[in-house]
Short mmCIF file of C-alpha atoms in Angstrom, two decimals:
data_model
loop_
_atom_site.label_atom_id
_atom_site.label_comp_id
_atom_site.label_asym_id
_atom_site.label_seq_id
_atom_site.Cartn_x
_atom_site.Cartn_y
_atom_site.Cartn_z
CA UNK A 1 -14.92 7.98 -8.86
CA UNK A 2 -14.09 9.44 -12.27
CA UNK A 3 -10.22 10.52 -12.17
CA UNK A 4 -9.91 11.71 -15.84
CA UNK A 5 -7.60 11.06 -18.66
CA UNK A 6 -4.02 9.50 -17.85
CA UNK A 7 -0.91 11.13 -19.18
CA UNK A 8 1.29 8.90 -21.56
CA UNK A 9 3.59 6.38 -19.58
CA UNK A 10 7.30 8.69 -19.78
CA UNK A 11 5.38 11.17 -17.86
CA UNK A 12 4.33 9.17 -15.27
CA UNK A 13 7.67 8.05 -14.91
CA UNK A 14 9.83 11.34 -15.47
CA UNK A 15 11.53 12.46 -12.87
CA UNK A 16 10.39 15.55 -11.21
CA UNK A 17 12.71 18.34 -10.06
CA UNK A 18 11.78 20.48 -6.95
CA UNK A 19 13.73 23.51 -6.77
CA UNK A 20 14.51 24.64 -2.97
CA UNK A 21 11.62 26.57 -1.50
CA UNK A 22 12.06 29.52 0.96
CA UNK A 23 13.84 32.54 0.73
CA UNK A 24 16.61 33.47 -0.69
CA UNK A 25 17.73 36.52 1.34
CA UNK A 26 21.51 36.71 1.93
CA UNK A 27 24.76 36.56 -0.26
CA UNK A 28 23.18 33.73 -2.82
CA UNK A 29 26.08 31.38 -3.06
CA UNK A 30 23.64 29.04 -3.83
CA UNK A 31 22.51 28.53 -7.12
CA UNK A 32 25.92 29.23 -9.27
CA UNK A 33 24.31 32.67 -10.55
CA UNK A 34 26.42 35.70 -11.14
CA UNK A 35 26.21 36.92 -7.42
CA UNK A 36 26.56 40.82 -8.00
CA UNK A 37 24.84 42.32 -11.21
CA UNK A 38 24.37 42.24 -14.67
CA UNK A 39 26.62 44.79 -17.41
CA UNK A 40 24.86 48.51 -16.73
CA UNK A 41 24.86 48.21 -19.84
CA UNK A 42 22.28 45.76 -20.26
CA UNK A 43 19.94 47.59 -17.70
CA UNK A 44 20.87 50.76 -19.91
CA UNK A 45 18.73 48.79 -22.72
CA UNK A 46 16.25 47.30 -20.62
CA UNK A 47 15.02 51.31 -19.51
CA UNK A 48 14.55 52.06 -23.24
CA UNK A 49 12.10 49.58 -23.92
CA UNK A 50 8.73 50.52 -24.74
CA UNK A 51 5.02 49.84 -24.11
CA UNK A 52 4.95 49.32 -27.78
CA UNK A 53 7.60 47.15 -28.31
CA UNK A 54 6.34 44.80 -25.41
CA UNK A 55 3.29 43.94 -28.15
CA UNK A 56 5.55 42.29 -30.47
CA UNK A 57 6.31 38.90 -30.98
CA UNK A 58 9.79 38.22 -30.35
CA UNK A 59 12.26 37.63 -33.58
CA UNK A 60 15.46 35.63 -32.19
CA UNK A 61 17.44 35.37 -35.86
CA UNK A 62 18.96 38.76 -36.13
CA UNK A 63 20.34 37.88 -32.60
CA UNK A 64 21.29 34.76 -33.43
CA UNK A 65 23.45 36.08 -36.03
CA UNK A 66 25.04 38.61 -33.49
CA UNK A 67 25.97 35.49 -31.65
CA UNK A 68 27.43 32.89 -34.22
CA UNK A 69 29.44 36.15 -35.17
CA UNK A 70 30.80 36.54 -31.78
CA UNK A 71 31.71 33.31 -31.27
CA UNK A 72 33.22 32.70 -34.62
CA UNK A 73 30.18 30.11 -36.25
CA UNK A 74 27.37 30.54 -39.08
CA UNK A 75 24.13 31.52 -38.49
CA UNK A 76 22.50 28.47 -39.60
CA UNK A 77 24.46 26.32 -36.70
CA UNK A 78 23.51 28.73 -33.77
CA UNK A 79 19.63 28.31 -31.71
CA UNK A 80 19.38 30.90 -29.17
CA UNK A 81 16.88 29.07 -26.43
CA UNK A 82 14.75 30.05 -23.37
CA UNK A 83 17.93 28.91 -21.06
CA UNK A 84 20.06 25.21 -21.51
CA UNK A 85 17.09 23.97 -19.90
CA UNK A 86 15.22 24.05 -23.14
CA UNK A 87 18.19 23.23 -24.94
CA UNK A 88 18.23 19.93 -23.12
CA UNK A 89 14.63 19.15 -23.52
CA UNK A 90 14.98 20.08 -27.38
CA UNK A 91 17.85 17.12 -27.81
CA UNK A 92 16.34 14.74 -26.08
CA UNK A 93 12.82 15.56 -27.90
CA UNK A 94 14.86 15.27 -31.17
CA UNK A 95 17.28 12.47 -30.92
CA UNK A 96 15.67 10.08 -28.64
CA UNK A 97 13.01 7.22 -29.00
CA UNK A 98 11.69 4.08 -27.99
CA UNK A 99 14.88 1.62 -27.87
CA UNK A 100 17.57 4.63 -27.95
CA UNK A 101 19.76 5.21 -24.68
CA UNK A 102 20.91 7.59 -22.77
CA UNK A 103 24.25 7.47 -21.39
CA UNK A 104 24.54 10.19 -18.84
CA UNK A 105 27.89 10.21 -16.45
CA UNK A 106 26.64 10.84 -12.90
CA UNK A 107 26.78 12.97 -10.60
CA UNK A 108 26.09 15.54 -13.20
CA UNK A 109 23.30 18.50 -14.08
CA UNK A 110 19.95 17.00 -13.07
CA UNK A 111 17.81 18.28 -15.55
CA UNK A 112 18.98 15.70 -17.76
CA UNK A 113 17.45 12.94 -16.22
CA UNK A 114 14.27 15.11 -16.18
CA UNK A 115 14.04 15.62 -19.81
CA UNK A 116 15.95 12.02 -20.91
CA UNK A 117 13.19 10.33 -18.58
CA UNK A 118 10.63 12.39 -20.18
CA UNK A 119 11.21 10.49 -22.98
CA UNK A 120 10.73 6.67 -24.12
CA UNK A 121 14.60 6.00 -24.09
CA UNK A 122 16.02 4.57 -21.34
CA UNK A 123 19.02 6.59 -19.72
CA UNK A 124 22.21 4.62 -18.98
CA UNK A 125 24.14 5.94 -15.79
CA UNK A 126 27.54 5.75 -15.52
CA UNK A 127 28.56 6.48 -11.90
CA UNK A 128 32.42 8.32 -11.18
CA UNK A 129 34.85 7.48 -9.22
CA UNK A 130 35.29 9.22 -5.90
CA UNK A 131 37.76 11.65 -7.14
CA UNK A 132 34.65 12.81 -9.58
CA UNK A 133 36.92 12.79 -12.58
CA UNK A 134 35.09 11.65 -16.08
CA UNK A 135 34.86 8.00 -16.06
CA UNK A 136 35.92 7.80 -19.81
CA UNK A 137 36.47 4.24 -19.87
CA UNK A 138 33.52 3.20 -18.32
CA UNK A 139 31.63 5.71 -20.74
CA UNK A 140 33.35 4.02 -23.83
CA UNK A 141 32.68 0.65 -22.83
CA UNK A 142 28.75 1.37 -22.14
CA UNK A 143 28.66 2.91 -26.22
CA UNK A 144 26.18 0.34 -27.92
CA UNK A 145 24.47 0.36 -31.32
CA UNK A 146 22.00 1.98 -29.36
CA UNK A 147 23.47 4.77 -27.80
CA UNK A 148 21.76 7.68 -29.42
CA UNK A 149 22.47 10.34 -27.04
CA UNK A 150 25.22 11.48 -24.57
CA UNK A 151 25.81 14.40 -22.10
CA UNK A 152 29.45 15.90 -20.83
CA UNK A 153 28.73 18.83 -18.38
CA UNK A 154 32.04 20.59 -18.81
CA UNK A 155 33.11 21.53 -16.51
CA UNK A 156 30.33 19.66 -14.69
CA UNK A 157 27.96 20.28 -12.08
CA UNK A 158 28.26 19.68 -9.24
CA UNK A 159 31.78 18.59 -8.81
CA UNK A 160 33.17 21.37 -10.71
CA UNK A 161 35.63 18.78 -12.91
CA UNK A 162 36.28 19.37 -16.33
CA UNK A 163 37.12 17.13 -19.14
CA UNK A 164 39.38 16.65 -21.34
CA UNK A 165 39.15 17.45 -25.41
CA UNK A 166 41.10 14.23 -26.11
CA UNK A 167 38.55 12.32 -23.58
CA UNK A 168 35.59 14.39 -25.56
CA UNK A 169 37.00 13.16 -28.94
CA UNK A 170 37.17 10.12 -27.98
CA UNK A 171 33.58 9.77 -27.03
CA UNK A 172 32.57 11.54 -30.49
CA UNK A 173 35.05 8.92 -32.55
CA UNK A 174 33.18 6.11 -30.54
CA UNK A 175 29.87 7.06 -30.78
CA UNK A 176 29.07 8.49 -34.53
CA UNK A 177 25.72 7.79 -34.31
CA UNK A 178 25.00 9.54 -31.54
CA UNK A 179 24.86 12.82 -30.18
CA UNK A 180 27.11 14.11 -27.79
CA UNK A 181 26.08 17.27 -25.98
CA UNK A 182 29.26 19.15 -24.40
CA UNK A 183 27.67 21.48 -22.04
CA UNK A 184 29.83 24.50 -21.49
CA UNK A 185 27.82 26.00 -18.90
CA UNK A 186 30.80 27.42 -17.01
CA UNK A 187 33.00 27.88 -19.75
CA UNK A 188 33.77 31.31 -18.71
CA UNK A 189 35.34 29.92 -15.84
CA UNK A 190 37.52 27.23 -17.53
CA UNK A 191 38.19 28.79 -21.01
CA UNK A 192 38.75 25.56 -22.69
CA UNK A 193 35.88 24.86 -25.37
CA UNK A 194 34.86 22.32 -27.94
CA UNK A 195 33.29 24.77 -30.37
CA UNK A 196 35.28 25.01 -32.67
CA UNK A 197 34.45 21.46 -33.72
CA UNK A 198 31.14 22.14 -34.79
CA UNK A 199 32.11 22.51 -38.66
CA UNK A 200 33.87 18.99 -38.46
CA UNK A 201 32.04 16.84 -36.49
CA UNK A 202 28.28 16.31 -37.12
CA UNK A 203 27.14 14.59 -33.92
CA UNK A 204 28.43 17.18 -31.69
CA UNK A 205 26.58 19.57 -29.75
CA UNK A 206 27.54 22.56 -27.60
CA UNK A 207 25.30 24.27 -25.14
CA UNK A 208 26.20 27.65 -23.31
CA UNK A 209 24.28 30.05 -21.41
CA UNK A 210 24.27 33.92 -20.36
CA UNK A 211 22.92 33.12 -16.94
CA UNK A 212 26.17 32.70 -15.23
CA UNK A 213 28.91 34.75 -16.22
CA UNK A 214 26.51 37.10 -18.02
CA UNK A 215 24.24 37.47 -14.98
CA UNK A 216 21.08 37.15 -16.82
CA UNK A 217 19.74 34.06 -15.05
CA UNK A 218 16.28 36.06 -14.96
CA UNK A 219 15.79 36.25 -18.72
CA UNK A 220 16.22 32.92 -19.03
CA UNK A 221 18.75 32.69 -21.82
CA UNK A 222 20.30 30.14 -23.70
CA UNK A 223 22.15 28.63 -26.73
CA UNK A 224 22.87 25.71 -28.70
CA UNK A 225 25.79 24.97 -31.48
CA UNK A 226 25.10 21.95 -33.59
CA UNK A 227 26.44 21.52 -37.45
CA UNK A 228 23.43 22.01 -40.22
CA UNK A 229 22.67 18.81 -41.16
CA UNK A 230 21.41 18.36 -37.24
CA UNK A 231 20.22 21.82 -36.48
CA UNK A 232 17.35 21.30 -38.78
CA UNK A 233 15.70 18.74 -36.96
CA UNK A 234 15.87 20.77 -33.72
CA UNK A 235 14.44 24.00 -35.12
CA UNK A 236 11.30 21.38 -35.36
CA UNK A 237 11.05 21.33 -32.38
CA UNK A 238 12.08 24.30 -30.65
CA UNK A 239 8.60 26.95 -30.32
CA UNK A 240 9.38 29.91 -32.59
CA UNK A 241 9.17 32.62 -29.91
CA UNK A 242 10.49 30.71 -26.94
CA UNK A 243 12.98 32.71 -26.40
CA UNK A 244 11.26 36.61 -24.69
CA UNK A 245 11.71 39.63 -26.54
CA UNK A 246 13.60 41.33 -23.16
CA UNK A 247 16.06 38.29 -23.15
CA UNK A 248 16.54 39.45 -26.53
CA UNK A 249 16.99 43.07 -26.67
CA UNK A 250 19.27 42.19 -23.45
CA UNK A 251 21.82 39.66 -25.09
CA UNK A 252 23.29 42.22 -27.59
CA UNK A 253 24.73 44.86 -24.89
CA UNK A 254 25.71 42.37 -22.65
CA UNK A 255 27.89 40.50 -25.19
CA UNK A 256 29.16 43.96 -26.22
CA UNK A 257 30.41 45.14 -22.69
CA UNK A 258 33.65 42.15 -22.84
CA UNK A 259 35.46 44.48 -20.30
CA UNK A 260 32.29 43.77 -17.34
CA UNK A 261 32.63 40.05 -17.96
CA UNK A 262 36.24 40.07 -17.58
CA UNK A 263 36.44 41.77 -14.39
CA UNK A 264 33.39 39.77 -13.11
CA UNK A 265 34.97 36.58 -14.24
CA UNK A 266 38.55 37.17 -12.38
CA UNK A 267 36.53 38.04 -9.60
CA UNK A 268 35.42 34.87 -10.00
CA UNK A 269 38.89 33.21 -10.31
CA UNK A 270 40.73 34.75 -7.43
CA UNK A 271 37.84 34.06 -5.03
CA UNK A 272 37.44 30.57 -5.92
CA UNK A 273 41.58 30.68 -5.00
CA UNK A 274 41.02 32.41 -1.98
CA UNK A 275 37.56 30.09 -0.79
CA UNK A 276 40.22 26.56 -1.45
CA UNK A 277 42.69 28.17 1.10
CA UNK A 278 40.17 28.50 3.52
CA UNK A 279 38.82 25.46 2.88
CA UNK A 280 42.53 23.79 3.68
CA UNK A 281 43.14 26.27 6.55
CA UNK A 282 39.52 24.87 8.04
CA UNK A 283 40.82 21.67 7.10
CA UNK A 284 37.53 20.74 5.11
CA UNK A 285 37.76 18.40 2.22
CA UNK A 286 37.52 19.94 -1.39
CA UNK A 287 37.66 18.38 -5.02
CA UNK A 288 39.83 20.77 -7.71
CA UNK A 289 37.01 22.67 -9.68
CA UNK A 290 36.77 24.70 -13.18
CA UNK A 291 33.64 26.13 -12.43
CA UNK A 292 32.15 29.25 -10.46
CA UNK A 293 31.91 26.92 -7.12
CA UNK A 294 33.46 24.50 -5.22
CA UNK A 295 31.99 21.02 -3.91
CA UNK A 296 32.83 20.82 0.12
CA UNK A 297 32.72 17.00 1.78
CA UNK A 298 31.30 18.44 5.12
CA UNK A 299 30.05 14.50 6.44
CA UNK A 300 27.42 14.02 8.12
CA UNK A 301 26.77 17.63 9.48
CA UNK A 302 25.88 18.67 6.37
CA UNK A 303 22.46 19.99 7.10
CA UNK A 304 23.81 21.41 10.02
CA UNK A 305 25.90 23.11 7.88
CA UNK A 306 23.77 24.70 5.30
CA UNK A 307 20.97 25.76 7.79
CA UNK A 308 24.12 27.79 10.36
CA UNK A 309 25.30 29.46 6.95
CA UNK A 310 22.06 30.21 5.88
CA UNK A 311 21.28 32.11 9.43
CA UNK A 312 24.87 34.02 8.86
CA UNK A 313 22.86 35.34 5.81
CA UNK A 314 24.77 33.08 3.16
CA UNK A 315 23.13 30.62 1.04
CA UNK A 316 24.72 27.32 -0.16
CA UNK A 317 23.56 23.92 -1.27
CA UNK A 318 23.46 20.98 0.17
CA UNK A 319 24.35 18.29 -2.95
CA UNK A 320 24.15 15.38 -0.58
CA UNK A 321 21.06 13.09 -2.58
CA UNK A 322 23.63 13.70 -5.77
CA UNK A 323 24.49 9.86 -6.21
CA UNK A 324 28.28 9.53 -4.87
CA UNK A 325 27.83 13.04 -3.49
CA UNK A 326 26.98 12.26 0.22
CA UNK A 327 27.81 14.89 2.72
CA UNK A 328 28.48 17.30 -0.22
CA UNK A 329 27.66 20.83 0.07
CA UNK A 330 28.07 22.87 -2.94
CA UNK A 331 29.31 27.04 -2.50
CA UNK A 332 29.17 29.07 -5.37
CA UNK A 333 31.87 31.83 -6.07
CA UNK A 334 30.78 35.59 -6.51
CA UNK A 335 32.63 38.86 -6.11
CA UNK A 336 35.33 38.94 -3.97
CA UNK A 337 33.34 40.89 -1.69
CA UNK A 338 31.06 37.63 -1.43
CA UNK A 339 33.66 35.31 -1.08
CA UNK A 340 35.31 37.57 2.03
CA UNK A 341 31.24 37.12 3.44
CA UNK A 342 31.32 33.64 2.32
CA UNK A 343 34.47 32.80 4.38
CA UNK A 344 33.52 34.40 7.53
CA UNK A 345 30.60 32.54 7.44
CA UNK A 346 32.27 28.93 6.67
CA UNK A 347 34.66 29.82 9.85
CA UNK A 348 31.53 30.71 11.82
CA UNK A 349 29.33 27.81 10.83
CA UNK A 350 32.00 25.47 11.42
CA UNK A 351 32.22 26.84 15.30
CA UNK A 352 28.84 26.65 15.55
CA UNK A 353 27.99 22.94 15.00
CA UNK A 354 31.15 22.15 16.37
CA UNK A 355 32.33 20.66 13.08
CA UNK A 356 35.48 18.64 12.96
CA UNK A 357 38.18 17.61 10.19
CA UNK A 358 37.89 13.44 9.36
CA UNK A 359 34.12 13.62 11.00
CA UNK A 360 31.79 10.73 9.84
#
């Protein structure tokens, strides 16, 4: 029986990643998304689009220039892209070849693996220790001649633990030859940054995105920060008009309206304080975070867990197949409306599979 053409061997082997299926009706503390709404002033812009302006190809530079102005950098070291997800899969289509490694610190942001593996590189894990704090050491001492490319979720996902700048310099001073993606994902959340690096170091790369704080997750919006002399070689790669004219038209207001993302952001702060003193009232297990969630050791009710919460109309996610992450459940922090919902819930849940502290 004829079974057609073969793709090449790195996709055979990539890892796939299947996103949770079913609905997602109910407070979504699921997926680390801004839980509430978008600026109004973004979905002021959004109802003055036209027909007409829906026919045009998307241009991404005047944007981009908005952006490297607002955060302080030059045009030319700014890529606006179609979320970090295609940020990711840019570096590794860049930087990495047949022979090159990957270093990746685990548990982190899976899509990593999926684009590393996509390539002919082989990735290099380097697992954490159970408090999930960044294994620098072990990082530094798995550095080789052939480490081409390396990736610091920070703060990461999904343990929520941030890293240090001195730990981040240190990578960058040990590995010059390689590029070292600091994701900054939830920097919102943490306000510490690497950015301002970008002008001195040339093998550094910063990633952000507009899905979290920003609540665009829907217009799939990203960006990456990289010095000149690298930036070049990824705007190769990148497809010109990846990035949707709405996402586009959208970024400007929302990066205007600083007074939304501040109160959405201490929302964020004082429920993710509030959701830890539950968590120690409940007596459930918790590890320190710096991100818009919190990583929960429920044991081996974890399931249990996530399927009572789910029918008290809240959403989390179970992190459990994360490696070092077993019994894990991940809870994302909204409004502080949310996180009141949230909390009811956890007490309910709890009750209902008759959960206890120290359970195996």
């Amino acid at each position: 029986m004829f079974e057609g053409p073969k793709p090449r061997a790195a996709v055979l082997r990539t890892k796939e990643y299947h996103p949770p299926l079913g609905s997602r009706d109910g407070v979504r503390l699921d997926f680390n998304e801004n839980t509430f709404a978008c600026s109004p002033k973004v979905l002021g812009v959004l109802g003055s689009i036209s027909r007409a302006d829906l026919t045009k190809y998307p241009e991404r530079d005047p944007v981009e220039k908005l952006v490297a102005s607002h955060l302080e950098l030059k045009a030319e070291q700014v890529l606006l892209t179609n979320g970090v997800d295609e940020a990711i899969h840019v570096l590794c289509q860049t930087f990495l070849d047949e022979g090159d490694e990957f270093l990746l610190p685990i548990p982190t942001y899976s899509m990593y693996e999926v684009y590393g593996s996509s390539t002919e590189a082989k990735i290099v894990f380097v697992q954490a220790g159970v408090d999930f704090s960044f294994p620098l050491e072990a990082v530094l001492q798995k550095i080789t001649s052939s480490t081409k490319l390396i990736a610091i979720a920070n703060p990461n996902s999904p343990t929520g633990r941030s890293v240090s700048r001195e730990s981040i310099l240190k990578v960058l001073d040990r590995a010059p030859n390689a590029i070292v993606l600091v994701d900054e994902a939830y920097y919102h959340f943490y306000s510490q940054t690497v950015l301002d690096l970008i002008d001195k170091i040339p093998n550094l790369v910063v990633t952000r995105t507009f899905s979290k704080a920003y609540g665009l997750a829907g217009l799939r919006l990203g960006m990456l920060a990289a010095h000149e002399s690298q930036m070049q070689w990824m705007r190769r790669i990148i497809s010109p008009y990846s990035v949707n004219g709405l996402a586009l038209a959208c970024l400007p207001p929302a990066l205007e309206d600083e007074a939304y993302l501040k109160w959405y952001v201490e929302e964020v702060l004082e429920g993710r304080k509030q959701f830890a003193a539950a968590l120690e009232r409940l007596g459930v297990s918790y590890w320190p975070s710096d991100a818009n969630f919190i990583l929960a050791n429920i044991g081996a009710k974890h399931k249990e867990f996530a399927a009572a919460m789910r029918r008290s109309s809240v959403l989390v996610r179970d992190r459990s197949n994360d490696p070092g992450c077993d019994g894990c459940v991940r809870i994302t922090m909204g409004t502080l409306e949310h996180t009141t919902i949230g909390i009811k819930a956890l007490e309910a849940s709890l009750a209902e599979i008759a959960w206890r502290a120290n359970e195996d």
